């Protein structure tokens, strides 16, 4: 196992351990020894969570072609608004060759169809829920009015779902904990989500965000991409067309019947949330899927490619590197972060990516001989989870793309002195409703409680501190990383972020301005199991 830490040197310290520590041990230590001991322990673990083992034969790596998610056609473009319709429904899909896997999908596919949009041109998506459970859609990274942001209790109930059940919660600690949210706006069968998309161009993604059941719903397939573009970005000359590839990376595990395995306490996701004990810290799978295909391969030109990478995994972290078959490592030239283009490119030899983070990178394959292969590997994986995908260079090609030295000039330049408030927020394990939970500031999520209230337009500094890995995500606003471990941010913290990866024991300071819309939003850990087990809080903008 390696200790992933310093990506500035490009060298990770290598430590040998008998085995990865289970979270039971790690959590016990958190309870017994507090943060510092758990941090010392967990710093050696490359992940937070426990891995499921698939019960079907797995295909060899780099055989299945990389799928590219289809782009959804609008049903109407009149009145200055693009209108789309998406049906959420069960579908059976062949993910592993020869294996039929039932999924919950957007429009029958995993990933769901991609929505392509332009900055400032509103999009309305009518989601129809034909699934057996309530759903909620959140556009991750979208600057969206609160009514369309997918608050976890703003449910879309399926036909036949009883009216009263959606406000009753049976917590992981047992039945009887009732949570009522009088502000919830519940609809039946369908809901229109309106996205103004008045924001920097970037790769967003939409996924389920239902109270207590986000993790199993996303695991079953409720995730898709949404790209925002504008003229300024189009004019940069970056690799485009078929040389721009979205890469949605997830891990999954497969049960003996071909279905996705998931350690839910309630496999129907109807009443009882939570997962079995060994998986409380996060569910990891032993199969890596890119755009829904296991360890795929993609044929390319010997040219530059723009790779728009999203880690849509529930809990797995990656440190991606691109290695040729003769062991040569290709530079990953980062041009964008979660919330769009950087000011200038940042060159990485490998790139850590936490759940929900996106990195926009350009890789130059022109030096790879025709017939050569470049593997994308995860330095944090082991065995089969070390491989992610491969590119096979199929042909020589001309390439008139470029990476400008100046990518954007519109990044916010908030200074510490602009902040009207500084908040301390801890992300730690603890007790919730008599059972295990994940807490922010010592409290599990409660829709009825006010956690953070801020004024529209206020600049704030948040000091975040973690026990184990927690990727922290703010709805509505992008932020900049001010410091990490009281030191300057790392190269990968560049640009405008909406999710920041906290390593075990780490503190990170972020700065943002709460603008756009008033209303009730959220911030939370994007380890989906942590999120379902309490690690969410209200962000009220007044
Ligand atoms: Cu977390």
Short mmCIF file of C-alpha atoms and ligand atoms in Angstrom, two decimals:
data_model
loop_
_atom_site.label_atom_id
_atom_site.label_comp_id
_atom_site.label_asym_id
_atom_site.label_seq_id
_atom_site.Cartn_x
_atom_site.Cartn_y
_atom_site.Cartn_z
CA UNK A 1 0.00 0.00 0.00
CA UNK A 2 1.16 3.50 -0.57
CA UNK A 3 0.76 6.55 1.49
CA UNK A 4 -0.79 9.15 -0.75
CA UNK A 5 0.23 12.49 0.41
CA UNK A 6 2.43 14.93 -1.35
CA UNK A 7 1.50 15.44 -4.97
CA UNK A 8 3.99 18.25 -5.34
CA UNK A 9 6.99 15.99 -5.31
CA UNK A 10 5.31 13.41 -7.50
CA UNK A 11 6.67 10.79 -5.13
CA UNK A 12 4.48 9.01 -2.65
CA UNK A 13 6.09 7.52 0.41
CA UNK A 14 5.63 3.81 0.32
CA UNK A 15 4.79 1.98 3.49
CA UNK A 16 4.19 -1.70 3.91
CA UNK A 17 1.29 -2.88 5.97
CA UNK A 18 -0.06 -6.29 6.68
CA UNK A 19 -3.51 -5.32 5.48
CA UNK A 20 -5.73 -2.34 5.03
CA UNK A 21 -7.37 -1.54 8.32
CA UNK A 22 -11.09 -2.14 8.41
CA UNK A 23 -13.20 0.82 9.39
CA UNK A 24 -14.32 -0.98 12.51
CA UNK A 25 -10.78 -0.67 13.80
CA UNK A 26 -10.43 2.86 12.54
CA UNK A 27 -13.71 3.98 14.11
CA UNK A 28 -12.89 2.32 17.37
CA UNK A 29 -9.70 4.25 17.46
CA UNK A 30 -11.51 7.49 16.72
CA UNK A 31 -13.74 6.86 19.70
CA UNK A 32 -10.94 5.76 21.98
CA UNK A 33 -8.11 8.02 21.00
CA UNK A 34 -9.71 11.07 19.46
CA UNK A 35 -8.81 12.83 16.30
CA UNK A 36 -5.05 12.81 16.41
CA UNK A 37 -4.73 9.08 16.92
CA UNK A 38 -7.28 8.32 14.23
CA UNK A 39 -5.52 10.70 11.91
CA UNK A 40 -2.18 9.05 12.51
CA UNK A 41 -3.77 5.72 11.76
CA UNK A 42 -5.94 6.73 8.86
CA UNK A 43 -3.24 8.72 7.14
CA UNK A 44 -1.78 5.42 6.11
CA UNK A 45 -5.06 4.19 4.61
CA UNK A 46 -5.71 5.29 1.06
CA UNK A 47 -9.46 5.06 1.48
CA UNK A 48 -12.30 5.30 3.95
CA UNK A 49 -14.74 2.42 3.52
CA UNK A 50 -14.89 -1.32 3.00
CA UNK A 51 -14.85 -3.20 -0.29
CA UNK A 52 -17.51 -5.60 -1.56
CA UNK A 53 -16.35 -8.63 -3.54
CA UNK A 54 -18.21 -9.46 -6.75
CA UNK A 55 -19.74 -12.95 -7.05
CA UNK A 56 -19.64 -13.20 -10.85
CA UNK A 57 -16.61 -13.70 -13.12
CA UNK A 58 -15.10 -10.36 -14.06
CA UNK A 59 -13.90 -9.54 -17.57
CA UNK A 60 -10.24 -8.83 -18.33
CA UNK A 61 -9.26 -5.17 -18.35
CA UNK A 62 -9.11 -3.05 -21.50
CA UNK A 63 -11.44 -5.17 -23.68
CA UNK A 64 -14.78 -3.36 -23.51
CA UNK A 65 -14.98 -0.18 -25.64
CA UNK A 66 -15.46 3.08 -23.73
CA UNK A 67 -19.10 4.16 -24.10
CA UNK A 68 -19.86 7.84 -24.58
CA UNK A 69 -23.14 8.82 -22.93
CA UNK A 70 -25.73 9.93 -25.46
CA UNK A 71 -26.59 13.62 -25.58
CA UNK A 72 -30.24 14.26 -24.76
CA UNK A 73 -32.26 16.16 -27.36
CA UNK A 74 -34.49 18.93 -26.02
CA UNK A 75 -38.23 18.51 -26.55
CA UNK A 76 -38.47 22.26 -27.14
CA UNK A 77 -36.12 25.24 -27.52
CA UNK A 78 -38.70 28.00 -27.84
CA UNK A 79 -39.03 31.05 -25.60
CA UNK A 80 -35.31 31.16 -24.81
CA UNK A 81 -35.51 27.98 -22.71
CA UNK A 82 -34.34 24.48 -23.54
CA UNK A 83 -36.84 21.95 -22.26
CA UNK A 84 -35.98 18.33 -21.58
CA UNK A 85 -37.87 15.33 -20.30
CA UNK A 86 -36.29 12.51 -18.35
CA UNK A 87 -38.06 9.41 -17.09
CA UNK A 88 -36.53 7.73 -14.08
CA UNK A 89 -37.16 4.04 -14.55
CA UNK A 90 -35.88 0.57 -13.95
CA UNK A 91 -33.89 -0.93 -16.82
CA UNK A 92 -31.74 -4.00 -17.30
CA UNK A 93 -28.37 -3.19 -18.79
CA UNK A 94 -25.37 -5.28 -19.86
CA UNK A 95 -22.45 -3.81 -17.93
CA UNK A 96 -20.28 -6.91 -17.62
CA UNK A 97 -20.23 -8.84 -20.92
CA UNK A 98 -22.98 -11.48 -20.88
CA UNK A 99 -24.35 -10.37 -17.49
CA UNK A 100 -27.73 -8.67 -17.15
CA UNK A 101 -27.83 -6.03 -14.41
CA UNK A 102 -31.06 -4.34 -13.30
CA UNK A 103 -30.52 -0.65 -12.56
CA UNK A 104 -32.40 2.46 -11.60
CA UNK A 105 -31.79 4.83 -14.48
CA UNK A 106 -32.41 8.18 -16.04
CA UNK A 107 -33.92 7.33 -19.45
CA UNK A 108 -32.84 3.69 -19.38
CA UNK A 109 -29.07 4.12 -19.36
CA UNK A 110 -26.16 4.40 -16.97
CA UNK A 111 -24.80 7.03 -16.98
CA UNK A 112 -28.01 8.88 -17.81
CA UNK A 113 -28.11 11.01 -20.95
CA UNK A 114 -25.85 14.07 -21.04
CA UNK A 115 -27.41 17.53 -21.20
CA UNK A 116 -25.42 20.06 -23.21
CA UNK A 117 -26.17 23.68 -22.38
CA UNK A 118 -24.93 27.22 -22.84
CA UNK A 119 -24.05 29.65 -20.09
CA UNK A 120 -27.02 31.86 -19.18
CA UNK A 121 -29.52 29.94 -21.28
CA UNK A 122 -32.06 28.38 -18.91
CA UNK A 123 -32.83 24.70 -19.01
CA UNK A 124 -35.96 23.07 -17.63
CA UNK A 125 -35.94 19.34 -17.06
CA UNK A 126 -39.19 17.56 -16.34
CA UNK A 127 -38.32 14.47 -14.34
CA UNK A 128 -40.92 11.74 -14.19
CA UNK A 129 -40.55 9.16 -11.43
CA UNK A 130 -41.47 5.65 -12.56
CA UNK A 131 -39.23 4.07 -9.92
CA UNK A 132 -40.61 2.22 -6.88
CA UNK A 133 -39.33 4.86 -4.40
CA UNK A 134 -39.40 8.65 -4.00
CA UNK A 135 -36.59 10.54 -5.73
CA UNK A 136 -34.97 13.96 -5.68
CA UNK A 137 -32.78 15.43 -8.44
CA UNK A 138 -29.81 17.62 -7.61
CA UNK A 139 -27.65 19.24 -10.28
CA UNK A 140 -24.24 19.08 -8.61
CA UNK A 141 -22.33 22.33 -9.12
CA UNK A 142 -25.34 24.15 -10.52
CA UNK A 143 -26.13 27.69 -9.43
CA UNK A 144 -29.76 26.87 -9.00
CA UNK A 145 -32.69 28.54 -7.21
CA UNK A 146 -33.53 26.66 -4.02
CA UNK A 147 -36.83 25.32 -5.38
CA UNK A 148 -34.99 23.38 -8.09
CA UNK A 149 -31.86 22.50 -6.12
CA UNK A 150 -33.12 19.15 -4.95
CA UNK A 151 -33.41 19.60 -1.20
CA UNK A 152 -33.51 16.04 0.19
CA UNK A 153 -37.10 16.24 1.41
CA UNK A 154 -38.45 17.86 -1.77
CA UNK A 155 -39.51 14.43 -2.93
CA UNK A 156 -41.08 13.31 -6.17
CA UNK A 157 -43.32 10.47 -5.04
CA UNK A 158 -44.01 7.56 -7.36
CA UNK A 159 -47.55 6.51 -8.12
CA UNK A 160 -49.08 4.64 -5.22
CA UNK A 161 -46.57 5.86 -2.60
CA UNK A 162 -48.48 6.76 0.58
CA UNK A 163 -48.61 10.49 1.27
CA UNK A 164 -47.58 10.36 4.90
CA UNK A 165 -44.57 8.07 4.71
CA UNK A 166 -42.20 10.55 3.19
CA UNK A 167 -41.86 12.56 6.38
CA UNK A 168 -41.27 9.58 8.63
CA UNK A 169 -37.77 8.42 9.05
CA UNK A 170 -36.55 5.25 10.60
CA UNK A 171 -32.96 5.94 11.45
CA UNK A 172 -30.08 3.50 11.39
CA UNK A 173 -30.35 3.40 15.16
CA UNK A 174 -33.73 1.73 14.96
CA UNK A 175 -37.35 2.58 14.35
CA UNK A 176 -39.13 5.40 16.04
CA UNK A 177 -37.04 8.40 15.14
CA UNK A 178 -39.48 10.61 13.29
CA UNK A 179 -38.29 13.57 11.33
CA UNK A 180 -40.77 16.03 10.00
CA UNK A 181 -39.95 18.76 7.54
CA UNK A 182 -42.78 21.26 7.23
CA UNK A 183 -40.92 23.16 4.49
CA UNK A 184 -40.68 20.20 2.15
CA UNK A 185 -42.27 20.70 -1.26
CA UNK A 186 -43.44 17.26 -2.29
CA UNK A 187 -44.84 16.45 -5.71
CA UNK A 188 -46.32 13.30 -7.12
CA UNK A 189 -45.05 11.56 -10.24
CA UNK A 190 -43.17 14.45 -11.79
CA UNK A 191 -41.44 17.74 -11.17
CA UNK A 192 -39.99 20.53 -13.30
CA UNK A 193 -36.46 21.50 -12.33
CA UNK A 194 -35.36 24.85 -13.74
CA UNK A 195 -31.66 25.64 -14.05
CA UNK A 196 -30.72 29.23 -15.04
CA UNK A 197 -27.08 28.11 -15.63
CA UNK A 198 -25.86 31.64 -15.18
CA UNK A 199 -22.43 30.39 -14.20
CA UNK A 200 -18.93 29.63 -15.43
CA UNK A 201 -18.83 26.84 -18.02
CA UNK A 202 -17.92 23.48 -16.55
CA UNK A 203 -18.88 19.83 -16.18
CA UNK A 204 -21.80 19.39 -13.78
CA UNK A 205 -23.55 16.17 -12.93
CA UNK A 206 -27.06 15.37 -11.85
CA UNK A 207 -27.84 12.63 -9.38
CA UNK A 208 -30.38 11.49 -6.82
CA UNK A 209 -30.36 13.32 -3.47
CA UNK A 210 -33.21 11.71 -1.55
CA UNK A 211 -33.16 12.04 2.23
CA UNK A 212 -31.38 9.03 3.81
CA UNK A 213 -31.17 7.06 0.54
CA UNK A 214 -28.84 8.96 -1.76
CA UNK A 215 -26.07 6.37 -1.60
CA UNK A 216 -28.07 3.31 -2.71
CA UNK A 217 -29.93 5.34 -5.36
CA UNK A 218 -26.76 6.66 -6.96
CA UNK A 219 -25.15 3.22 -6.64
CA UNK A 220 -28.09 1.73 -8.57
CA UNK A 221 -27.47 4.13 -11.44
CA UNK A 222 -29.10 7.52 -10.85
CA UNK A 223 -26.33 9.77 -12.18
CA UNK A 224 -25.72 11.67 -15.42
CA UNK A 225 -23.61 14.48 -16.86
CA UNK A 226 -24.52 18.08 -17.64
CA UNK A 227 -22.07 20.27 -19.55
CA UNK A 228 -22.17 24.08 -19.56
CA UNK A 229 -20.25 25.86 -22.33
CA UNK A 230 -19.73 29.43 -23.50
CA UNK A 231 -18.18 31.28 -26.42
CA UNK A 232 -15.04 32.30 -24.51
CA UNK A 233 -14.18 28.70 -23.69
CA UNK A 234 -15.03 27.55 -27.22
CA UNK A 235 -12.58 30.07 -28.64
CA UNK A 236 -9.57 28.85 -26.64
CA UNK A 237 -8.64 26.14 -29.13
CA UNK A 238 -8.69 23.31 -26.60
CA UNK A 239 -9.11 19.75 -27.92
CA UNK A 240 -12.76 19.41 -28.93
CA UNK A 241 -15.27 17.22 -30.71
CA UNK A 242 -14.27 13.58 -30.46
CA UNK A 243 -11.07 14.68 -28.75
CA UNK A 244 -13.05 15.84 -25.74
CA UNK A 245 -14.11 12.90 -23.58
CA UNK A 246 -16.24 12.86 -20.44
CA UNK A 247 -15.04 10.15 -18.06
CA UNK A 248 -17.42 9.28 -15.23
CA UNK A 249 -15.54 6.91 -12.94
CA UNK A 250 -17.33 4.74 -10.38
CA UNK A 251 -16.74 1.50 -8.54
CA UNK A 252 -19.44 -1.15 -8.20
CA UNK A 253 -19.77 -4.79 -7.14
CA UNK A 254 -21.95 -7.50 -8.70
CA UNK A 255 -23.99 -10.16 -6.91
CA UNK A 256 -24.28 -13.75 -8.14
CA UNK A 257 -27.56 -12.97 -9.98
CA UNK A 258 -25.85 -10.20 -11.95
CA UNK A 259 -27.46 -7.39 -9.99
CA UNK A 260 -25.44 -4.72 -8.25
CA UNK A 261 -24.44 -5.74 -4.76
CA UNK A 262 -25.01 -3.17 -2.00
CA UNK A 263 -24.99 -3.79 1.77
CA UNK A 264 -28.26 -1.96 2.48
CA UNK A 265 -30.15 -2.69 5.69
CA UNK A 266 -33.31 -2.39 3.58
CA UNK A 267 -32.62 -3.66 0.05
CA UNK A 268 -35.83 -2.02 -1.22
CA UNK A 269 -34.68 1.48 -0.09
CA UNK A 270 -38.23 2.06 1.12
CA UNK A 271 -38.03 2.50 4.88
CA UNK A 272 -34.87 1.75 6.75
CA UNK A 273 -31.76 3.67 5.65
CA UNK A 274 -28.18 2.70 6.30
CA UNK A 275 -25.74 -0.07 5.52
CA UNK A 276 -24.42 -3.10 7.36
CA UNK A 277 -21.75 -2.54 9.97
CA UNK A 278 -18.56 -3.21 8.03
CA UNK A 279 -19.58 -0.60 5.43
CA UNK A 280 -20.52 2.32 7.70
CA UNK A 281 -17.53 4.32 6.51
CA UNK A 282 -18.35 3.88 2.84
CA UNK A 283 -19.14 1.24 0.24
CA UNK A 284 -16.43 0.34 -2.24
CA UNK A 285 -16.78 -2.01 -5.21
CA UNK A 286 -14.17 -4.23 -6.81
CA UNK A 287 -15.09 -3.29 -10.40
CA UNK A 288 -14.08 0.05 -11.87
CA UNK A 289 -16.52 1.43 -14.45
CA UNK A 290 -15.85 4.37 -16.74
CA UNK A 291 -19.00 5.73 -18.39
CA UNK A 292 -20.68 2.53 -17.24
CA UNK A 293 -18.19 0.05 -18.75
CA UNK A 294 -15.73 -2.13 -16.82
CA UNK A 295 -12.06 -1.13 -17.29
CA UNK A 296 -12.80 0.10 -20.84
CA UNK A 297 -10.42 0.86 -23.68
CA UNK A 298 -10.70 3.76 -26.12
CA UNK A 299 -9.06 4.06 -29.53
CA UNK A 300 -7.54 7.46 -30.10
CA UNK A 301 -5.47 9.59 -32.44
CA UNK A 302 -1.87 10.38 -31.55
CA UNK A 303 -2.97 13.84 -30.44
CA UNK A 304 -4.03 15.95 -27.48
CA UNK A 305 -7.27 14.98 -25.73
CA UNK A 306 -9.38 16.88 -23.24
CA UNK A 307 -10.50 14.50 -20.50
CA UNK A 308 -13.33 15.73 -18.29
CA UNK A 309 -13.01 13.46 -15.31
CA UNK A 310 -15.71 13.01 -12.68
CA UNK A 311 -15.39 10.74 -9.67
CA UNK A 312 -19.02 9.67 -9.21
CA UNK A 313 -18.11 6.89 -6.78
CA UNK A 314 -19.91 6.70 -3.45
CA UNK A 315 -16.74 6.54 -1.37
CA UNK A 316 -13.69 5.56 -3.45
CA UNK A 317 -10.81 7.96 -3.91
CA UNK A 318 -8.45 7.75 -6.87
CA UNK A 319 -5.01 9.03 -7.68
CA UNK A 320 -4.96 8.86 -11.43
CA UNK A 321 -1.89 8.57 -13.55
CA UNK A 322 -1.43 7.80 -17.24
CA UNK A 323 1.36 5.33 -18.00
CA UNK A 324 2.53 4.01 -21.35
CA UNK A 325 3.25 0.30 -21.74
CA UNK A 326 6.98 1.02 -21.52
CA UNK A 327 6.51 2.70 -18.17
CA UNK A 328 6.61 6.33 -19.26
CA UNK A 329 4.27 8.63 -17.36
CA UNK A 330 2.32 11.22 -19.35
CA UNK A 331 1.69 14.67 -17.88
CA UNK A 332 -1.85 15.47 -16.82
CA UNK A 333 -2.26 19.13 -17.68
CA UNK A 334 -5.11 20.43 -15.57
CA UNK A 335 -7.08 23.23 -17.24
CA UNK A 336 -10.20 23.24 -15.08
CA UNK A 337 -11.59 22.40 -11.66
CA UNK A 338 -15.11 21.66 -10.37
CA UNK A 339 -16.32 25.14 -11.30
CA UNK A 340 -14.59 25.72 -14.60
CA UNK A 341 -11.35 26.88 -16.12
CA UNK A 342 -8.27 27.66 -14.08
CA UNK A 343 -6.41 30.94 -14.59
CA UNK A 344 -3.49 28.99 -16.06
CA UNK A 345 -2.71 25.31 -16.66
CA UNK A 346 -1.27 23.22 -13.80
CA UNK A 347 0.85 20.20 -14.67
CA UNK A 348 0.36 17.08 -12.54
CA UNK A 349 2.15 13.78 -12.69
CA UNK A 350 -0.77 12.19 -10.91
CA UNK A 351 -4.09 13.57 -9.83
CA UNK A 352 -6.01 12.75 -6.64
CA UNK A 353 -9.78 12.87 -7.10
CA UNK A 354 -12.33 12.47 -4.31
CA UNK A 355 -16.01 11.59 -4.71
CA UNK A 356 -17.89 14.32 -6.66
CA UNK A 357 -14.76 16.23 -7.69
CA UNK A 358 -14.15 17.00 -11.36
CA UNK A 359 -10.87 17.68 -13.09
CA UNK A 360 -10.57 18.98 -16.63
CA UNK A 361 -7.24 17.76 -17.99
CA UNK A 362 -5.46 17.67 -21.33
CA UNK A 363 -3.23 14.70 -22.12
CA UNK A 364 -0.91 14.73 -25.11
CA UNK A 365 -0.75 11.28 -26.72
CA UNK A 366 1.30 12.47 -29.73
CA UNK A 367 4.49 10.91 -28.42
CA UNK A 368 2.94 7.46 -28.14
CA UNK A 369 3.66 5.24 -31.17
CA UNK A 370 0.72 3.93 -33.18
CA UNK A 371 -0.33 0.63 -31.64
CA UNK A 372 0.89 1.77 -28.22
CA UNK A 373 -1.27 1.75 -25.16
CA UNK A 374 -1.63 4.16 -22.26
CA UNK A 375 -3.14 2.81 -19.07
CA UNK A 376 -4.95 5.08 -16.63
CA UNK A 377 -4.32 3.61 -13.21
CA UNK A 378 -5.39 4.43 -9.68
CA UNK A 379 -2.34 4.58 -7.42
CA UNK A 380 -4.63 4.03 -4.42
CA UNK A 381 -6.10 0.82 -5.81
CA UNK A 382 -4.74 -2.67 -5.47
CA UNK A 383 -5.26 -5.78 -7.55
CA UNK A 384 -8.05 -5.22 -10.07
CA UNK A 385 -8.97 -1.81 -8.66
CA UNK A 386 -5.56 -0.47 -9.65
CA UNK A 387 -6.64 -0.37 -13.31
CA UNK A 388 -9.14 2.23 -14.46
CA UNK A 389 -9.10 2.27 -18.27
CA UNK A 390 -6.75 2.42 -21.24
CA UNK A 391 -6.24 4.38 -24.42
CA UNK A 392 -4.92 2.67 -27.54
CA UNK A 393 -3.28 4.94 -30.09
CA UNK A 394 -4.78 3.84 -33.41
CA UNK A 395 -3.44 6.37 -35.90
CA UNK A 396 -1.21 9.35 -36.57
CA UNK A 397 -3.13 12.60 -36.82
CA UNK A 398 -2.77 16.31 -37.25
CA UNK A 399 -3.56 18.38 -34.20
CA UNK A 400 -4.27 22.09 -34.21
CA UNK A 401 -5.46 22.21 -30.62
CA UNK A 402 -3.60 24.27 -28.06
CA UNK A 403 -3.46 24.92 -24.33
CA UNK A 404 -3.37 28.69 -23.88
CA UNK A 405 -1.14 30.01 -21.11
CA UNK A 406 -4.07 32.12 -19.92
CA UNK A 407 -7.24 30.06 -19.64
CA UNK A 408 -9.52 32.50 -17.83
CA UNK A 409 -9.43 35.91 -16.18
CA UNK A 410 -12.73 35.84 -14.30
CA UNK A 411 -11.88 33.78 -11.22
CA UNK A 412 -13.07 35.38 -7.97
CA UNK A 413 -10.25 36.97 -5.95
CA UNK A 414 -11.78 36.99 -2.47
CA UNK A 415 -9.30 37.91 0.23
CA UNK A 416 -9.37 36.83 3.83
CA UNK A 417 -10.03 40.44 4.79
CA UNK A 418 -13.25 40.40 2.73
CA UNK A 419 -14.80 37.83 5.05
CA UNK A 420 -17.49 39.07 7.41
CA UNK A 421 -17.47 35.78 9.30
CA UNK A 422 -15.23 32.79 10.01
CA UNK A 423 -16.82 29.47 10.88
CA UNK A 424 -15.29 26.28 12.26
CA UNK A 425 -16.94 23.09 11.08
CA UNK A 426 -15.82 19.62 12.08
CA UNK A 427 -16.58 16.48 10.06
CA UNK A 428 -16.35 13.53 12.43
CA UNK A 429 -17.86 10.25 13.38
CA UNK A 430 -20.24 10.06 16.33
CA UNK A 431 -23.53 8.76 17.67
CA UNK A 432 -26.81 9.40 15.90
CA UNK A 433 -30.26 8.30 17.11
CA UNK A 434 -28.62 5.61 19.23
CA UNK A 435 -26.48 4.24 16.41
CA UNK A 436 -23.42 5.13 14.42
CA UNK A 437 -23.49 8.39 12.53
CA UNK A 438 -21.37 10.94 10.74
CA UNK A 439 -21.69 14.43 12.16
CA UNK A 440 -21.00 18.04 11.22
CA UNK A 441 -20.20 20.18 14.23
CA UNK A 442 -21.22 17.28 16.44
CA UNK A 443 -24.75 17.05 15.03
CA UNK A 444 -26.50 14.77 12.55
CA UNK A 445 -28.59 16.32 9.78
CA UNK A 446 -32.00 17.65 10.70
CA UNK A 447 -34.01 19.50 8.04
CA UNK A 448 -35.79 21.49 10.75
CA UNK A 449 -32.63 22.87 12.35
CA UNK A 450 -30.81 26.01 11.30
CA UNK A 451 -27.11 25.33 10.94
CA UNK A 452 -25.53 28.12 8.92
CA UNK A 453 -27.43 31.31 8.17
CA UNK A 454 -25.71 33.88 6.04
CA UNK A 455 -26.64 37.04 4.17
CA UNK A 456 -26.89 37.14 0.40
CA UNK A 457 -23.60 38.59 -0.80
CA UNK A 458 -21.66 37.84 2.39
CA UNK A 459 -18.09 36.57 2.08
CA UNK A 460 -17.16 33.93 4.65
CA UNK A 461 -14.15 31.81 5.54
CA UNK A 462 -14.90 28.25 6.65
CA UNK A 463 -12.33 26.20 8.53
CA UNK A 464 -13.12 22.55 7.91
CA UNK A 465 -11.55 19.73 9.87
CA UNK A 466 -11.92 15.99 9.30
CA UNK A 467 -11.25 12.75 11.18
CA UNK A 468 -11.15 10.38 8.19
CA UNK A 469 -11.55 11.18 4.45
CA UNK A 470 -14.45 13.58 3.88
CA UNK A 471 -15.04 15.30 0.52
CA UNK A 472 -16.98 18.40 1.56
CA UNK A 473 -19.46 19.87 -0.93
CA UNK A 474 -21.32 23.18 -0.84
CA UNK A 475 -24.48 23.66 -2.84
CA UNK A 476 -25.05 26.87 -4.85
CA UNK A 477 -21.62 28.46 -4.57
CA UNK A 478 -18.11 27.74 -5.72
CA UNK A 479 -15.26 28.44 -3.33
CA UNK A 480 -11.51 28.80 -3.32
CA UNK A 481 -9.15 26.87 -1.10
CA UNK A 482 -7.20 29.28 1.13
CA UNK A 483 -5.04 26.85 3.05
CA UNK A 484 -4.48 23.18 3.72
CA UNK A 485 -2.97 22.07 7.02
CA UNK A 486 -2.21 25.74 7.72
CA UNK A 487 -0.02 25.77 4.66
CA UNK A 488 -0.63 27.13 1.17
CA UNK A 489 -3.09 25.11 -0.93
CA UNK A 490 -1.78 22.28 -3.08
CA UNK A 491 -1.57 22.55 -6.87
CA UNK A 492 -4.71 20.44 -7.18
CA UNK A 493 -6.64 22.98 -5.07
CA UNK A 494 -6.35 25.55 -7.87
CA UNK A 495 -9.32 27.32 -9.36
CA UNK A 496 -12.92 27.44 -8.25
CA UNK A 497 -14.12 24.33 -6.41
CA UNK A 498 -17.45 23.05 -5.15
CA UNK A 499 -16.06 19.96 -3.42
CA UNK A 500 -12.85 19.81 -1.40
CA UNK A 501 -11.19 16.62 -0.33
CA UNK A 502 -10.21 16.49 3.33
CA UNK A 503 -7.69 13.77 4.11
CA UNK A 504 -7.64 12.10 7.50
CA UNK A 505 -6.82 14.63 10.18
CA UNK A 506 -6.63 17.49 7.73
CA UNK A 507 -7.90 21.01 8.12
CA UNK A 508 -8.74 23.09 5.08
CA UNK A 509 -9.81 26.71 4.88
CA UNK A 510 -12.14 27.80 2.10
CA UNK A 511 -13.49 31.21 1.15
CA UNK A 512 -16.65 32.01 -0.77
CA UNK A 513 -19.30 34.61 -1.39
CA UNK A 514 -22.88 33.47 -0.91
CA UNK A 515 -24.54 35.03 -3.90
CA UNK A 516 -27.01 34.05 -6.57
CA UNK A 517 -30.19 33.17 -4.73
CA UNK A 518 -31.72 33.25 -1.29
CA UNK A 519 -33.19 30.13 0.20
CA UNK A 520 -32.49 26.84 1.86
CA UNK A 521 -29.46 24.96 0.61
CA UNK A 522 -27.11 22.34 1.93
CA UNK A 523 -23.54 21.49 2.55
CA UNK A 524 -22.46 17.94 3.19
CA UNK A 525 -19.91 15.23 2.90
CA UNK A 526 -20.00 13.64 -0.55
CA UNK A 527 -19.02 10.24 0.69
CA UNK A 528 -22.58 9.12 -0.08
CA UNK A 529 -22.79 6.75 2.88
CA UNK A 530 -21.65 9.50 5.27
CA UNK A 531 -24.21 11.84 3.73
CA UNK A 532 -27.02 9.35 4.33
CA UNK A 533 -25.84 8.79 7.90
CA UNK A 534 -26.15 12.38 9.03
CA UNK A 535 -23.21 14.28 7.52
CA UNK A 536 -25.28 17.07 6.03
CA UNK A 537 -26.23 20.53 7.28
CA UNK A 538 -28.49 23.39 6.28
CA UNK A 539 -27.15 26.48 4.58
CA UNK A 540 -29.75 29.22 4.70
CA UNK A 541 -29.12 32.31 2.60
CA UNK A 542 -31.26 35.26 3.68
CU1 LIG B 1 -17.57 12.01 4.96
#
